[in-house]
Amino acid sequence: MSVGVYPFRSCGSSCTRSFATSNLRRSAAIHAEHAQLLNKSTNALVSFPTKNHNPNPHGPLSHLTVAVKDNICTTHLPTTCSSSMLRHFTSPFDATAVELLKAKGATIIGKANCDEFGMGSLNVNSIHGPVVNPYQSPDEKHIPRAEREQRSAGGSSGGSAAAVAAGLCDAALGTDTGGSVRLPASYCGITGLKPSYGLISRWGVVSFADSLDCVGVFGKSMDTVKTVFDSISSYDPKDPTAATPHTRERAKALAESLLSTLDANLSDPDLSSLRIGIPQEYFPSELNITIVTAVRKVLERLSSLGAQLIPVSLPSTPYALSAYYVIASAEASSNLARYDGVQYGTRSPLLPGVDKSKPGNVYAHTRSAGFGVEVQKRILLGTYALTADAFDNYFLQAQRVRQRIKADFDSAFRVPNAQLSNPSPNPDGVDILLHPSAIRSAPRLDSDAVSGLGPYLQDVMTVPASLAGLPAVSVPAGSAADGWPVGVSIVGQWGSDELVMCVGKVIEGTTNEDDSDPNFAFDFAFGSIVDAVGRIDAT
């Protein structure tokens, strides 16, 4: 079997190739027409350009087509955030990430569906309807698409992930607040990168939670993801949260020594200098057993290439999910306060007899009509967390947990955190952490997993890296027992994005290789880790 990207088996052979690659000579209008035809079964894209807006058709990225999540501003396409509140909004400016892509010749083929204002894990909270995962399991190969089971593409960037997986585009931009790039990438069987917080400009991204939001990149391969990342990862003075050039250079220098010893382009890379940490807290009781099996196979391959696998503990991880939802909801309640129907947002006509002299009546009616149930719920939770009575017990406690999570990561990594004033290396630390991207494969859209507390549990594997602002990439790692994709996440120290992508490329290149020894013995203590959490027996 050839080494390469995890095979995609959806929509027949016409979708297995990139839309742009197979249609280079077609006009922009035909591109849009073909994309709309493929889009019908996934609902991945919600708007398409009426004409080609590529200002540099001969640029270095002129061969790339890119979809943009609907909460990232574009001048030639609406930016609705999948919400009635912004149903008719078109931005007067491009987000910096979009501007950079256009300047280098990339073609924006459309805006991607998403959970309303990025709030969700399964892309079902959208005025445009849910996104359907385009993946086709082997058991459904000969079943008409209309009769196949419909599964979630993940969220909140499910439209971006589905667009790439279905072959509508080469790459897509999403946003990741607590896992909204990595989770869809895992469910759809593609690669998704959440960069270090501050490396890609957030200027022009409609805010959900300012201290967590990151622009992320989807692609069928790590090479595509890296190409897009390199094109948009630059300092932007318009973004007050952007990492300064000095901090970027400092982080690059700290990771340089290790990067120089790795070469992911070799057919047989030598990973003997790489120390991979396996965090025991990332194998909770909710984790599906077949996900663990897929992760173990990835670890077998990395170990066979010389990598050292080391058990680590991140003791604050169990509290991450609770802290995340307090912080994210609190920041969302503040950010979304501007949408009152007067200054921002679509104003809803008042009912007859309502006293228009009271601003609260106008605001309340507009916000009740404009925001969906999930957004309203998080605004109310966040507002409560910021009240005088709850501030100390909820918001401040969540921030303390966040600091402990950051400290856990800093103590685990060998490379010091370049954001600290006096970083000191940890010679006994690891270079990256590796863990499952999700607790299960993509859930059915009509299952219990998409209601109640189910959607919130999907983020349990991804929120710690978001709280710490660390780079993390989900790459395909095979399939679960049901035949649907499984992703594995690589997490690095802040600023170690190149290292994370390098290791991701190695995993990508070995995923399709036949397992030579299914009874591989874990003599590097991984077996003891999974024993400790009671998930599988050590071999």
PDB file of N, CA and C in Angstrom, residues 142-220:
ATOM      1  N   HIS A 142     -22.186   0.757  -1.511  1.00  0.00           N
ATOM      2  CA  HIS A 142     -23.131   0.567  -2.614  1.00  0.00           C
ATOM      3  C   HIS A 142     -24.532   1.075  -2.267  1.00  0.00           C
ATOM      4  N   ILE A 143     -24.651   1.823  -1.181  1.00  0.00           N
ATOM      5  CA  ILE A 143     -25.955   2.360  -0.788  1.00  0.00           C
ATOM      6  C   ILE A 143     -26.106   3.768  -1.352  1.00  0.00           C
ATOM      7  N   PRO A 144     -27.238   4.089  -1.967  1.00  0.00           N
ATOM      8  CA  PRO A 144     -27.448   5.452  -2.470  1.00  0.00           C
ATOM      9  C   PRO A 144     -27.270   6.473  -1.350  1.00  0.00           C
ATOM     10  N   ARG A 145     -26.716   7.641  -1.698  1.00  0.00           N
ATOM     11  CA  ARG A 145     -26.402   8.629  -0.676  1.00  0.00           C
ATOM     12  C   ARG A 145     -27.622   9.016   0.138  1.00  0.00           C
ATOM     13  N   ALA A 146     -28.770   9.115  -0.494  1.00  0.00           N
ATOM     14  CA  ALA A 146     -29.974   9.533   0.223  1.00  0.00           C
ATOM     15  C   ALA A 146     -30.369   8.544   1.318  1.00  0.00           C
ATOM     16  N   GLU A 147     -29.904   7.292   1.185  1.00  0.00           N
ATOM     17  CA  GLU A 147     -30.288   6.274   2.157  1.00  0.00           C
ATOM     18  C   GLU A 147     -29.194   6.001   3.190  1.00  0.00           C
ATOM     19  N   ARG A 148     -28.048   6.638   3.075  1.00  0.00           N
ATOM     20  CA  ARG A 148     -26.963   6.412   4.023  1.00  0.00           C
ATOM     21  C   ARG A 148     -27.246   7.129   5.341  1.00  0.00           C
ATOM     22  N   GLU A 149     -26.647   6.620   6.405  1.00  0.00           N
ATOM     23  CA  GLU A 149     -26.798   7.291   7.686  1.00  0.00           C
ATOM     24  C   GLU A 149     -26.103   8.644   7.631  1.00  0.00           C
ATOM     25  N   GLN A 150     -26.699   9.643   8.245  1.00  0.00           N
ATOM     26  CA  GLN A 150     -26.142  10.983   8.256  1.00  0.00           C
ATOM     27  C   GLN A 150     -25.455  11.225   9.595  1.00  0.00           C
ATOM     28  N   ARG A 151     -24.170  11.535   9.512  1.00  0.00           N
ATOM     29  CA  ARG A 151     -23.383  11.777  10.713  1.00  0.00           C
ATOM     30  C   ARG A 151     -22.874  13.206  10.743  1.00  0.00           C
ATOM     31  N   SER A 152     -22.572  13.652  11.944  1.00  0.00           N
ATOM     32  CA  SER A 152     -22.082  15.013  12.128  1.00  0.00           C
ATOM     33  C   SER A 152     -20.683  15.165  11.537  1.00  0.00           C
ATOM     34  N   ALA A 153     -20.425  16.348  11.011  1.00  0.00           N
ATOM     35  CA  ALA A 153     -19.076  16.680  10.534  1.00  0.00           C
ATOM     36  C   ALA A 153     -18.243  17.304  11.641  1.00  0.00           C
ATOM     37  N   GLY A 154     -18.823  17.438  12.836  1.00  0.00           N
ATOM     38  CA  GLY A 154     -18.113  18.096  13.929  1.00  0.00           C
ATOM     39  C   GLY A 154     -18.314  19.596  13.872  1.00  0.00           C
ATOM     40  N   GLY A 155     -17.969  20.266  14.945  1.00  0.00           N
ATOM     41  CA  GLY A 155     -18.168  21.699  14.970  1.00  0.00           C
ATOM     42  C   GLY A 155     -17.135  22.395  15.850  1.00  0.00           C
ATOM     43  N   SER A 156     -17.105  23.693  15.816  1.00  0.00           N
ATOM     44  CA  SER A 156     -18.077  24.477  15.076  1.00  0.00           C
ATOM     45  C   SER A 156     -17.688  24.682  13.609  1.00  0.00           C
ATOM     46  N   SER A 157     -16.492  24.283  13.232  1.00  0.00           N
ATOM     47  CA  SER A 157     -16.011  24.489  11.854  1.00  0.00           C
ATOM     48  C   SER A 157     -16.335  23.304  10.964  1.00  0.00           C
ATOM     49  N   GLY A 158     -17.501  22.691  11.157  1.00  0.00           N
ATOM     50  CA  GLY A 158     -17.845  21.502  10.388  1.00  0.00           C
ATOM     51  C   GLY A 158     -17.963  21.746   8.901  1.00  0.00           C
ATOM     52  N   GLY A 159     -18.466  22.923   8.514  1.00  0.00           N
ATOM     53  CA  GLY A 159     -18.579  23.229   7.092  1.00  0.00           C
ATOM     54  C   GLY A 159     -17.235  23.299   6.410  1.00  0.00           C
ATOM     55  N   SER A 160     -16.250  23.888   7.085  1.00  0.00           N
ATOM     56  CA  SER A 160     -14.901  23.976   6.517  1.00  0.00           C
ATOM     57  C   SER A 160     -14.299  22.591   6.345  1.00  0.00           C
ATOM     58  N   ALA A 161     -14.460  21.731   7.371  1.00  0.00           N
ATOM     59  CA  ALA A 161     -13.910  20.379   7.299  1.00  0.00           C
ATOM     60  C   ALA A 161     -14.601  19.561   6.213  1.00  0.00           C
ATOM     61  N   ALA A 162     -15.930  19.650   6.151  1.00  0.00           N
ATOM     62  CA  ALA A 162     -16.681  18.880   5.157  1.00  0.00           C
ATOM     63  C   ALA A 162     -16.360  19.338   3.739  1.00  0.00           C
ATOM     64  N   ALA A 163     -16.132  20.631   3.547  1.00  0.00           N
ATOM     65  CA  ALA A 163     -15.797  21.145   2.218  1.00  0.00           C
ATOM     66  C   ALA A 163     -14.491  20.548   1.712  1.00  0.00           C
ATOM     67  N   VAL A 164     -13.500  20.444   2.600  1.00  0.00           N
ATOM     68  CA  VAL A 164     -12.220  19.838   2.217  1.00  0.00           C
ATOM     69  C   VAL A 164     -12.394  18.342   1.989  1.00  0.00           C
ATOM     70  N   ALA A 165     -13.085  17.672   2.908  1.00  0.00           N
ATOM     71  CA  ALA A 165     -13.247  16.223   2.807  1.00  0.00           C
ATOM     72  C   ALA A 165     -14.039  15.817   1.575  1.00  0.00           C
ATOM     73  N   ALA A 166     -15.005  16.636   1.162  1.00  0.00           N
ATOM     74  CA  ALA A 166     -15.827  16.319  -0.003  1.00  0.00           C
ATOM     75  C   ALA A 166     -15.170  16.705  -1.312  1.00  0.00           C
ATOM     76  N   GLY A 167     -14.005  17.348  -1.253  1.00  0.00           N
ATOM     77  CA  GLY A 167     -13.308  17.735  -2.473  1.00  0.00           C
ATOM     78  C   GLY A 167     -13.786  19.032  -3.068  1.00  0.00           C
ATOM     79  N   LEU A 168     -14.504  19.852  -2.284  1.00  0.00           N
ATOM     80  CA  LEU A 168     -14.971  21.139  -2.787  1.00  0.00           C
ATOM     81  C   LEU A 168     -13.836  22.140  -2.907  1.00  0.00           C
ATOM     82  N   CYS A 169     -12.771  21.956  -2.145  1.00  0.00           N
ATOM     83  CA  CYS A 169     -11.658  22.893  -2.139  1.00  0.00           C
ATOM     84  C   CYS A 169     -10.399  22.180  -1.663  1.00  0.00           C
ATOM     85  N   ASP A 170      -9.277  22.837  -1.837  1.00  0.00           N
ATOM     86  CA  ASP A 170      -8.002  22.271  -1.396  1.00  0.00           C
ATOM     87  C   ASP A 170      -7.791  22.446   0.096  1.00  0.00           C
ATOM     88  N   ALA A 171      -8.194  23.612   0.599  1.00  0.00           N
ATOM     89  CA  ALA A 171      -7.982  23.938   2.002  1.00  0.00           C
ATOM     90  C   ALA A 171      -9.139  24.798   2.480  1.00  0.00           C
ATOM     91  N   ALA A 172      -9.224  24.978   3.789  1.00  0.00           N
ATOM     92  CA  ALA A 172     -10.285  25.814   4.343  1.00  0.00           C
ATOM     93  C   ALA A 172      -9.790  26.457   5.627  1.00  0.00           C
ATOM     94  N   LEU A 173     -10.299  27.660   5.871  1.00  0.00           N
ATOM     95  CA  LEU A 173     -10.040  28.335   7.138  1.00  0.00           C
ATOM     96  C   LEU A 173     -11.204  28.069   8.082  1.00  0.00           C
ATOM     97  N   GLY A 174     -10.869  27.769   9.331  1.00  0.00           N
ATOM     98  CA  GLY A 174     -11.868  27.638  10.373  1.00  0.00           C
ATOM     99  C   GLY A 174     -11.411  28.435  11.563  1.00  0.00           C
ATOM    100  N   THR A 175     -12.164  28.370  12.639  1.00  0.00           N
ATOM    101  CA  THR A 175     -11.707  28.945  13.899  1.00  0.00           C
ATOM    102  C   THR A 175     -11.806  27.873  14.964  1.00  0.00           C
ATOM    103  N   ASP A 176     -10.861  27.912  15.894  1.00  0.00           N
ATOM    104  CA  ASP A 176     -10.804  26.929  16.969  1.00  0.00           C
ATOM    105  C   ASP A 176     -10.788  27.674  18.290  1.00  0.00           C
ATOM    106  N   THR A 177     -11.858  27.478  19.076  1.00  0.00           N
ATOM    107  CA  THR A 177     -11.953  28.089  20.394  1.00  0.00           C
ATOM    108  C   THR A 177     -11.685  27.054  21.481  1.00  0.00           C
ATOM    109  N   GLY A 178     -12.257  25.857  21.297  1.00  0.00           N
ATOM    110  CA  GLY A 178     -12.023  24.784  22.255  1.00  0.00           C
ATOM    111  C   GLY A 178     -11.864  23.431  21.599  1.00  0.00           C
ATOM    112  N   GLY A 179     -11.621  23.448  20.287  1.00  0.00           N
ATOM    113  CA  GLY A 179     -11.486  22.196  19.545  1.00  0.00           C
ATOM    114  C   GLY A 179     -12.230  22.221  18.234  1.00  0.00           C
ATOM    115  N   SER A 180     -12.677  23.394  17.806  1.00  0.00           N
ATOM    116  CA  SER A 180     -13.567  23.514  16.650  1.00  0.00           C
ATOM    117  C   SER A 180     -12.905  23.273  15.306  1.00  0.00           C
ATOM    118  N   VAL A 181     -11.586  23.091  15.284  1.00  0.00           N
ATOM    119  CA  VAL A 181     -10.884  22.653  14.072  1.00  0.00           C
ATOM    120  C   VAL A 181     -10.494  21.182  14.200  1.00  0.00           C
ATOM    121  N   ARG A 182      -9.962  20.815  15.350  1.00  0.00           N
ATOM    122  CA  ARG A 182      -9.445  19.453  15.531  1.00  0.00           C
ATOM    123  C   ARG A 182     -10.548  18.402  15.560  1.00  0.00           C
ATOM    124  N   LEU A 183     -11.673  18.711  16.176  1.00  0.00           N
ATOM    125  CA  LEU A 183     -12.773  17.752  16.256  1.00  0.00           C
ATOM    126  C   LEU A 183     -13.372  17.458  14.876  1.00  0.00           C
ATOM    127  N   PRO A 184     -13.717  18.496  14.065  1.00  0.00           N
ATOM    128  CA  PRO A 184     -14.201  18.207  12.706  1.00  0.00           C
ATOM    129  C   PRO A 184     -13.172  17.481  11.845  1.00  0.00           C
ATOM    130  N   ALA A 185     -11.897  17.816  12.009  1.00  0.00           N
ATOM    131  CA  ALA A 185     -10.856  17.131  11.238  1.00  0.00           C
ATOM    132  C   ALA A 185     -10.850  15.647  11.566  1.00  0.00           C
ATOM    133  N   SER A 186     -10.990  15.319  12.836  1.00  0.00           N
ATOM    134  CA  SER A 186     -11.026  13.920  13.254  1.00  0.00           C
ATOM    135  C   SER A 186     -12.245  13.207  12.690  1.00  0.00           C
ATOM    136  N   TYR A 187     -13.410  13.817  12.784  1.00  0.00           N
ATOM    137  CA  TYR A 187     -14.652  13.199  12.322  1.00  0.00           C
ATOM    138  C   TYR A 187     -14.661  12.990  10.808  1.00  0.00           C
ATOM    139  N   CYS A 188     -14.047  13.927  10.065  1.00  0.00           N
ATOM    140  CA  CYS A 188     -14.106  13.875   8.601  1.00  0.00           C
ATOM    141  C   CYS A 188     -12.900  13.180   7.975  1.00  0.00           C
ATOM    142  N   GLY A 189     -11.913  12.786   8.772  1.00  0.00           N
ATOM    143  CA  GLY A 189     -10.773  12.062   8.236  1.00  0.00           C
ATOM    144  C   GLY A 189      -9.794  12.923   7.467  1.00  0.00           C
ATOM    145  N   ILE A 190      -9.610  14.185   7.902  1.00  0.00           N
ATOM    146  CA  ILE A 190      -8.650  15.077   7.250  1.00  0.00           C
ATOM    147  C   ILE A 190      -7.726  15.666   8.313  1.00  0.00           C
ATOM    148  N   THR A 191      -6.872  16.592   7.898  1.00  0.00           N
ATOM    149  CA  THR A 191      -5.912  17.219   8.802  1.00  0.00           C
ATOM    150  C   THR A 191      -6.405  18.605   9.194  1.00  0.00           C
ATOM    151  N   GLY A 192      -6.319  18.929  10.489  1.00  0.00           N
ATOM    152  CA  GLY A 192      -6.737  20.241  10.960  1.00  0.00           C
ATOM    153  C   GLY A 192      -5.774  20.792  11.986  1.00  0.00           C
ATOM    154  N   LEU A 193      -5.310  22.011  11.782  1.00  0.00           N
ATOM    155  CA  LEU A 193      -4.320  22.647  12.655  1.00  0.00           C
ATOM    156  C   LEU A 193      -4.921  23.800  13.434  1.00  0.00           C
ATOM    157  N   LYS A 194      -4.758  23.776  14.751  1.00  0.00           N
ATOM    158  CA  LYS A 194      -4.978  24.947  15.602  1.00  0.00           C
ATOM    159  C   LYS A 194      -3.599  25.484  15.955  1.00  0.00           C
ATOM    160  N   PRO A 195      -3.234  26.654  15.477  1.00  0.00           N
ATOM    161  CA  PRO A 195      -1.878  27.160  15.731  1.00  0.00           C
ATOM    162  C   PRO A 195      -1.724  27.704  17.140  1.00  0.00           C
ATOM    163  N   SER A 196      -0.518  28.056  17.498  1.00  0.00           N
ATOM    164  CA  SER A 196      -0.276  28.745  18.761  1.00  0.00           C
ATOM    165  C   SER A 196      -1.084  30.039  18.784  1.00  0.00           C
ATOM    166  N   TYR A 197      -1.685  30.321  19.936  1.00  0.00           N
ATOM    167  CA  TYR A 197      -2.502  31.524  20.063  1.00  0.00           C
ATOM    168  C   TYR A 197      -1.650  32.759  19.770  1.00  0.00           C
ATOM    169  N   GLY A 198      -2.116  33.567  18.837  1.00  0.00           N
ATOM    170  CA  GLY A 198      -1.419  34.807  18.514  1.00  0.00           C
ATOM    171  C   GLY A 198      -0.567  34.761  17.267  1.00  0.00           C
ATOM    172  N   LEU A 199      -0.369  33.578  16.680  1.00  0.00           N
ATOM    173  CA  LEU A 199       0.482  33.496  15.485  1.00  0.00           C
ATOM    174  C   LEU A 199      -0.258  33.904  14.216  1.00  0.00           C
ATOM    175  N   ILE A 200      -1.557  33.599  14.130  1.00  0.00           N
ATOM    176  CA  ILE A 200      -2.368  34.015  12.987  1.00  0.00           C
ATOM    177  C   ILE A 200      -3.309  35.120  13.463  1.00  0.00           C
ATOM    178  N   SER A 201      -3.360  36.194  12.712  1.00  0.00           N
ATOM    179  CA  SER A 201      -4.144  37.356  13.115  1.00  0.00           C
ATOM    180  C   SER A 201      -5.621  37.034  13.268  1.00  0.00           C
ATOM    181  N   ARG A 202      -6.225  37.585  14.313  1.00  0.00           N
ATOM    182  CA  ARG A 202      -7.656  37.450  14.540  1.00  0.00           C
ATOM    183  C   ARG A 202      -8.418  38.673  14.025  1.00  0.00           C
ATOM    184  N   TRP A 203      -7.726  39.602  13.402  1.00  0.00           N
ATOM    185  CA  TRP A 203      -8.394  40.791  12.862  1.00  0.00           C
ATOM    186  C   TRP A 203      -9.383  40.359  11.770  1.00  0.00           C
ATOM    187  N   GLY A 204     -10.640  40.724  11.956  1.00  0.00           N
ATOM    188  CA  GLY A 204     -11.658  40.342  10.989  1.00  0.00           C
ATOM    189  C   GLY A 204     -12.369  39.057  11.323  1.00  0.00           C
ATOM    190  N   VAL A 205     -12.037  38.442  12.461  1.00  0.00           N
ATOM    191  CA  VAL A 205     -12.744  37.253  12.930  1.00  0.00           C
ATOM    192  C   VAL A 205     -13.789  37.703  13.946  1.00  0.00           C
ATOM    193  N   VAL A 206     -15.046  37.349  13.711  1.00  0.00           N
ATOM    194  CA  VAL A 206     -16.108  37.729  14.640  1.00  0.00           C
ATOM    195  C   VAL A 206     -15.877  36.994  15.957  1.00  0.00           C
ATOM    196  N   SER A 207     -15.743  37.747  17.034  1.00  0.00           N
ATOM    197  CA  SER A 207     -15.291  37.189  18.303  1.00  0.00           C
ATOM    198  C   SER A 207     -16.342  36.314  18.971  1.00  0.00           C
ATOM    199  N   PHE A 208     -15.873  35.206  19.501  1.00  0.00           N
ATOM    200  CA  PHE A 208     -16.642  34.364  20.415  1.00  0.00           C
ATOM    201  C   PHE A 208     -16.016  34.528  21.803  1.00  0.00           C
ATOM    202  N   ALA A 209     -14.789  34.061  21.971  1.00  0.00           N
ATOM    203  CA  ALA A 209     -14.046  34.217  23.219  1.00  0.00           C
ATOM    204  C   ALA A 209     -12.646  34.686  22.864  1.00  0.00           C
ATOM    205  N   ASP A 210     -12.358  35.944  23.118  1.00  0.00           N
ATOM    206  CA  ASP A 210     -11.131  36.571  22.625  1.00  0.00           C
ATOM    207  C   ASP A 210      -9.851  35.886  23.081  1.00  0.00           C
ATOM    208  N   SER A 211      -9.821  35.363  24.291  1.00  0.00           N
ATOM    209  CA  SER A 211      -8.587  34.772  24.803  1.00  0.00           C
ATOM    210  C   SER A 211      -8.383  33.340  24.331  1.00  0.00           C
ATOM    211  N   LEU A 212      -9.335  32.813  23.558  1.00  0.00           N
ATOM    212  CA  LEU A 212      -9.272  31.426  23.102  1.00  0.00           C
ATOM    213  C   LEU A 212      -9.311  31.278  21.583  1.00  0.00           C
ATOM    214  N   ASP A 213      -9.985  32.200  20.896  1.00  0.00           N
ATOM    215  CA  ASP A 213     -10.197  32.076  19.447  1.00  0.00           C
ATOM    216  C   ASP A 213      -8.882  32.030  18.677  1.00  0.00           C
ATOM    217  N   CYS A 214      -8.767  31.083  17.758  1.00  0.00           N
ATOM    218  CA  CYS A 214      -7.625  30.989  16.838  1.00  0.00           C
ATOM    219  C   CYS A 214      -8.144  30.680  15.442  1.00  0.00           C
ATOM    220  N   VAL A 215      -7.550  31.280  14.441  1.00  0.00           N
ATOM    221  CA  VAL A 215      -7.826  30.884  13.060  1.00  0.00           C
ATOM    222  C   VAL A 215      -7.055  29.605  12.776  1.00  0.00           C
ATOM    223  N   GLY A 216      -7.749  28.570  12.312  1.00  0.00           N
ATOM    224  CA  GLY A 216      -7.111  27.288  12.017  1.00  0.00           C
ATOM    225  C   GLY A 216      -7.206  26.939  10.552  1.00  0.00           C
ATOM    226  N   VAL A 217      -6.503  25.878  10.164  1.00  0.00           N
ATOM    227  CA  VAL A 217      -6.394  25.491   8.753  1.00  0.00           C
ATOM    228  C   VAL A 217      -6.749  24.015   8.584  1.00  0.00           C
ATOM    229  N   PHE A 218      -7.559  23.711   7.569  1.00  0.00           N
ATOM    230  CA  PHE A 218      -7.890  22.342   7.177  1.00  0.00           C
ATOM    231  C   PHE A 218      -7.249  22.021   5.831  1.00  0.00           C
ATOM    232  N   GLY A 219      -6.875  20.753   5.648  1.00  0.00           N
ATOM    233  CA  GLY A 219      -6.380  20.297   4.362  1.00  0.00           C
ATOM    234  C   GLY A 219      -6.414  18.785   4.286  1.00  0.00           C
ATOM    235  N   LYS A 220      -6.346  18.246   3.072  1.00  0.00           N
ATOM    236  CA  LYS A 220      -6.280  16.799   2.914  1.00  0.00           C
ATOM    237  C   LYS A 220      -4.919  16.264   3.335  1.00  0.00           C
TER     238      LYS A 220
END
